[in-house]
């Protein structure tokens, strides 16, 4: 039972079966040479040194190079536990952005069934995450969809197909910068199109609002489904729309 529990903990930090065997052998038998480790841990002699070197790099064992042959010693299990906790925390922290994005998409897609939303504003990072939320916003059950795009990566074939699909049940207004107008003209005439010289960021307004800026090589967005934030975004978009040049096709 104890071995199973320890094995489970060690697997959490990604140890191989040979590394597991070596660590448990050193805990149970104390310091050993590579030859004895290969024997007691049932690790092939041809692989034992590469396994031991990898474990030294990971901080799982120490090596006493002052002795000949070298002797290997397991780090105390308490230190191993701290490593496990640290690795788990790293995994959790790395997973948070993905979970937050999934939560946003879930809340946007299930507004009628959610009694309380987790936050007023969400921060979204990444081009594909931005596109995923833009899809939810544009394809919701709304009469009007307003889109402002100054970035070519946000007006590719994937986003264009979303815009076209949105026109099937919503009035769609698309505002672009001049460098994108030729591509925007390829969209169906039912997409109302206007152009302006510059914009400070992108925006998608419909069943929620998504405001996006290019941050270095990446994209950073704010997403909300709060009604008053949507209204503020609509008002600002309409101001830009009135001041922009209509494109007739």
Short mmCIF file of C-alpha atoms in Angstrom, two decimals:
data_model
loop_
_atom_site.label_atom_id
_atom_site.label_comp_id
_atom_site.label_asym_id
_atom_site.label_seq_id
_atom_site.Cartn_x
_atom_site.Cartn_y
_atom_site.Cartn_z
CA UNK A 1 0.00 0.00 0.00
CA UNK A 2 2.81 2.42 0.94
CA UNK A 3 4.72 1.61 -2.25
CA UNK A 4 1.60 2.28 -4.32
CA UNK A 5 1.11 5.65 -2.64
CA UNK A 6 4.74 6.67 -3.10
CA UNK A 7 4.63 5.52 -6.73
CA UNK A 8 1.57 7.70 -7.30
CA UNK A 9 3.31 10.73 -5.82
CA UNK A 10 6.45 10.20 -7.86
CA UNK A 11 4.46 9.72 -11.07
CA UNK A 12 2.94 13.16 -10.46
CA UNK A 13 6.33 14.71 -11.18
CA UNK A 14 6.77 12.64 -14.32
CA UNK A 15 9.28 10.00 -13.25
CA UNK A 16 9.86 7.00 -15.49
CA UNK A 17 9.53 3.44 -14.19
CA UNK A 18 13.32 3.13 -13.92
CA UNK A 19 13.59 6.40 -12.01
CA UNK A 20 10.83 5.22 -9.66
CA UNK A 21 12.65 1.96 -9.01
CA UNK A 22 15.98 3.67 -8.42
CA UNK A 23 14.59 6.21 -5.97
CA UNK A 24 12.67 3.63 -3.92
CA UNK A 25 15.69 1.31 -3.91
CA UNK A 26 17.97 4.07 -2.58
CA UNK A 27 15.40 5.01 0.08
CA UNK A 28 15.12 1.41 1.27
CA UNK A 29 18.77 0.32 0.99
CA UNK A 30 20.72 3.54 1.48
CA UNK A 31 23.69 4.75 -0.61
CA UNK A 32 24.65 2.40 -3.43
CA UNK A 33 26.98 2.21 -6.40
CA UNK A 34 25.58 2.21 -9.92
CA UNK A 35 26.24 -1.51 -10.23
CA UNK A 36 24.27 -2.35 -7.11
CA UNK A 37 21.48 0.02 -8.12
CA UNK A 38 21.19 -1.79 -11.45
CA UNK A 39 20.98 -5.09 -9.57
CA UNK A 40 18.52 -4.16 -6.82
CA UNK A 41 16.32 -1.81 -8.90
CA UNK A 42 16.24 -4.16 -11.89
CA UNK A 43 17.55 -1.51 -14.27
CA UNK A 44 19.59 -2.65 -17.31
CA UNK A 45 23.30 -1.94 -16.82
CA UNK A 46 23.37 -0.18 -20.18
CA UNK A 47 20.78 2.34 -18.96
CA UNK A 48 21.58 2.80 -15.28
CA UNK A 49 24.06 5.67 -15.72
CA UNK A 50 21.74 7.70 -17.96
CA UNK A 51 18.91 7.17 -15.46
CA UNK A 52 21.11 8.24 -12.54
CA UNK A 53 22.39 11.34 -14.37
CA UNK A 54 18.83 12.41 -15.19
CA UNK A 55 17.83 12.00 -11.54
CA UNK A 56 20.80 14.08 -10.36
CA UNK A 57 19.73 16.85 -12.78
CA UNK A 58 16.18 16.69 -11.42
CA UNK A 59 17.45 17.02 -7.86
CA UNK A 60 16.10 13.62 -6.82
CA UNK A 61 19.41 12.08 -5.79
CA UNK A 62 22.94 13.19 -4.89
CA UNK A 63 26.23 11.64 -5.99
CA UNK A 64 29.34 11.28 -3.85
CA UNK A 65 32.10 11.65 -6.43
CA UNK A 66 34.78 11.43 -3.76
CA UNK A 67 34.39 7.68 -3.60
CA UNK A 68 35.41 5.15 -6.20
CA UNK A 69 33.18 3.84 -7.56
CA UNK A 70 30.74 6.72 -7.15
CA UNK A 71 27.97 6.30 -4.60
CA UNK A 72 24.44 7.59 -5.14
CA UNK A 73 22.17 8.78 -2.32
CA UNK A 74 18.42 9.49 -2.38
CA UNK A 75 17.24 12.95 -1.37
CA UNK A 76 15.08 12.80 1.79
CA UNK A 77 11.42 11.93 1.10
CA UNK A 78 10.37 15.26 2.66
CA UNK A 79 12.35 17.07 -0.03
CA UNK A 80 10.72 14.83 -2.62
CA UNK A 81 7.32 15.81 -1.25
CA UNK A 82 8.23 19.49 -1.61
CA UNK A 83 9.22 18.82 -5.22
CA UNK A 84 5.88 17.09 -5.82
CA UNK A 85 3.99 20.04 -4.31
CA UNK A 86 6.01 22.50 -6.38
CA UNK A 87 5.36 20.56 -9.60
CA UNK A 88 1.64 20.32 -8.85
CA UNK A 89 1.50 24.07 -8.19
CA UNK A 90 3.27 24.69 -11.50
CA UNK A 91 0.74 22.49 -13.31
CA UNK A 92 -2.17 24.31 -11.65
CA UNK A 93 -0.76 27.75 -12.51
CA UNK A 94 -0.16 26.75 -16.13
CA UNK A 95 -3.69 25.35 -16.36
CA UNK A 96 -5.40 28.47 -14.98
CA UNK A 97 -5.44 30.47 -18.25
CA UNK A 98 -6.92 27.50 -20.13
CA UNK A 99 -9.55 26.90 -17.42
CA UNK A 100 -10.45 30.60 -17.33
CA UNK A 101 -10.89 30.66 -21.09
CA UNK A 102 -13.06 27.53 -21.01
CA UNK A 103 -15.10 29.10 -18.20
CA UNK A 104 -15.64 32.23 -20.27
CA UNK A 105 -16.75 30.26 -23.29
CA UNK A 106 -19.03 28.14 -21.10
CA UNK A 107 -20.63 31.19 -19.48
CA UNK A 108 -21.08 32.91 -22.82
CA UNK A 109 -22.71 29.81 -24.31
CA UNK A 110 -24.91 28.99 -21.31
CA UNK A 111 -26.15 32.37 -20.16
CA UNK A 112 -29.66 31.14 -19.42
CA UNK A 113 -28.50 28.35 -17.13
CA UNK A 114 -25.87 30.25 -15.13
CA UNK A 115 -27.17 31.90 -11.97
CA UNK A 116 -23.99 33.86 -11.16
CA UNK A 117 -21.01 34.64 -13.33
CA UNK A 118 -17.53 34.36 -11.93
CA UNK A 119 -16.28 37.86 -12.83
CA UNK A 120 -17.36 41.13 -14.44
CA UNK A 121 -14.38 41.20 -16.79
CA UNK A 122 -12.18 38.38 -18.00
CA UNK A 123 -8.67 38.74 -19.37
CA UNK A 124 -7.99 36.54 -22.38
CA UNK A 125 -4.56 35.91 -23.88
CA UNK A 126 -3.75 34.37 -27.24
CA UNK A 127 -4.98 34.66 -30.82
CA UNK A 128 -6.96 31.41 -30.90
CA UNK A 129 -8.63 32.09 -27.54
CA UNK A 130 -9.68 35.48 -28.89
CA UNK A 131 -11.14 33.87 -32.02
CA UNK A 132 -13.02 31.28 -29.96
CA UNK A 133 -14.73 33.98 -27.90
CA UNK A 134 -15.35 36.13 -30.98
CA UNK A 135 -17.29 33.19 -32.42
CA UNK A 136 -19.48 32.94 -29.32
CA UNK A 137 -20.14 36.69 -29.36
CA UNK A 138 -20.97 36.95 -33.06
CA UNK A 139 -23.08 33.81 -33.31
CA UNK A 140 -25.27 34.45 -30.28
CA UNK A 141 -28.96 35.26 -30.42
CA UNK A 142 -28.68 39.00 -31.15
CA UNK A 143 -30.11 41.34 -33.78
CA UNK A 144 -26.92 43.32 -34.33
CA UNK A 145 -23.25 42.40 -34.42
CA UNK A 146 -20.57 45.08 -34.56
CA UNK A 147 -16.97 44.23 -35.41
CA UNK A 148 -13.89 46.46 -35.58
CA UNK A 149 -10.63 44.92 -36.82
CA UNK A 150 -7.25 46.57 -37.47
CA UNK A 151 -5.22 43.32 -37.40
CA UNK A 152 -4.85 40.98 -40.38
CA UNK A 153 -4.61 37.93 -38.10
CA UNK A 154 -8.10 38.71 -36.83
CA UNK A 155 -9.54 38.99 -40.32
CA UNK A 156 -8.43 35.68 -41.76
CA UNK A 157 -10.60 33.03 -43.40
CA UNK A 158 -11.62 31.60 -40.02
CA UNK A 159 -12.98 34.90 -38.70
CA UNK A 160 -14.45 35.81 -42.10
CA UNK A 161 -16.50 32.61 -42.03
CA UNK A 162 -17.82 33.58 -38.58
CA UNK A 163 -18.83 37.00 -39.89
CA UNK A 164 -20.62 35.44 -42.86
CA UNK A 165 -22.42 32.97 -40.60
CA UNK A 166 -23.46 35.81 -38.29
CA UNK A 167 -25.23 37.58 -41.18
CA UNK A 168 -27.70 34.70 -41.41
CA UNK A 169 -29.58 35.98 -38.35
CA UNK A 170 -28.01 39.33 -37.44
CA UNK A 171 -27.27 42.68 -39.01
CA UNK A 172 -23.48 42.86 -39.18
CA UNK A 173 -21.35 45.99 -39.28
CA UNK A 174 -17.64 45.59 -40.02
CA UNK A 175 -15.15 48.40 -39.51
CA UNK A 176 -11.59 47.86 -40.77
CA UNK A 177 -8.42 49.83 -41.39
CA UNK A 178 -7.37 50.64 -44.96
CA UNK A 179 -4.80 47.87 -45.19
CA UNK A 180 -7.59 45.32 -44.68
CA UNK A 181 -10.24 46.83 -46.91
CA UNK A 182 -9.43 44.75 -50.01
CA UNK A 183 -9.92 41.52 -48.09
CA UNK A 184 -13.04 42.87 -46.38
CA UNK A 185 -14.55 43.67 -49.80
CA UNK A 186 -14.61 39.95 -50.58
CA UNK A 187 -17.27 39.46 -47.90
CA UNK A 188 -20.91 39.36 -49.03
CA UNK A 189 -22.61 42.76 -49.58
CA UNK A 190 -24.97 42.01 -46.68
CA UNK A 191 -22.00 42.80 -44.39
CA UNK A 192 -22.09 46.59 -43.93
CA UNK A 193 -18.52 47.78 -44.41
CA UNK A 194 -16.72 50.97 -43.45
CA UNK A 195 -13.05 51.94 -43.29
CA UNK A 196 -10.92 54.34 -41.27
CA UNK A 197 -7.23 55.16 -41.22
CA UNK A 198 -6.43 53.72 -37.82
CA UNK A 199 -7.83 52.04 -34.72
CA UNK A 200 -6.21 51.38 -31.37
CA UNK A 201 -7.59 47.87 -31.03
CA UNK A 202 -10.16 45.35 -32.21
CA UNK A 203 -13.66 44.82 -30.89
CA UNK A 204 -16.45 42.26 -31.22
CA UNK A 205 -19.88 43.25 -29.90
CA UNK A 206 -22.95 41.06 -29.91
CA UNK A 207 -23.78 38.45 -27.31
CA UNK A 208 -21.11 40.01 -25.09
CA UNK A 209 -18.15 42.25 -25.84
CA UNK A 210 -14.51 41.40 -26.58
CA UNK A 211 -11.91 44.17 -26.79
CA UNK A 212 -8.52 43.13 -28.15
CA UNK A 213 -5.10 44.71 -28.54
CA UNK A 214 -1.94 43.29 -30.06
CA UNK A 215 0.63 42.91 -27.29
CA UNK A 216 4.01 42.23 -28.86
CA UNK A 217 3.56 39.10 -30.94
CA UNK A 218 0.52 38.01 -28.93
CA UNK A 219 -3.02 39.26 -28.32
CA UNK A 220 -4.55 40.44 -25.05
CA UNK A 221 -8.31 40.83 -24.70
CA UNK A 222 -10.98 41.87 -22.23
CA UNK A 223 -14.26 39.96 -22.34
CA UNK A 224 -17.55 40.72 -20.61
CA UNK A 225 -21.24 39.92 -20.81
CA UNK A 226 -22.28 42.74 -18.46
CA UNK A 227 -25.05 44.73 -20.15
CA UNK A 228 -23.78 48.19 -19.26
CA UNK A 229 -20.28 47.34 -20.53
CA UNK A 230 -21.82 46.10 -23.78
CA UNK A 231 -23.77 49.37 -24.08
CA UNK A 232 -20.62 51.44 -23.53
CA UNK A 233 -18.86 49.45 -26.24
CA UNK A 234 -21.81 49.86 -28.62
CA UNK A 235 -21.84 53.63 -28.08
CA UNK A 236 -18.12 53.92 -28.78
CA UNK A 237 -18.40 51.71 -31.87
CA UNK A 238 -21.27 53.78 -33.27
CA UNK A 239 -19.18 56.93 -32.83
CA UNK A 240 -16.35 55.37 -34.81
CA UNK A 241 -18.83 54.05 -37.38
CA UNK A 242 -20.34 57.49 -38.04
CA UNK A 243 -16.88 58.99 -38.48
CA UNK A 244 -15.71 56.30 -40.91
CA UNK A 245 -15.91 56.06 -44.70
CA UNK A 246 -18.63 53.81 -46.18
CA UNK A 247 -17.46 51.24 -48.72
CA UNK A 248 -19.90 50.54 -51.54
CA UNK A 249 -19.67 47.17 -53.30
#
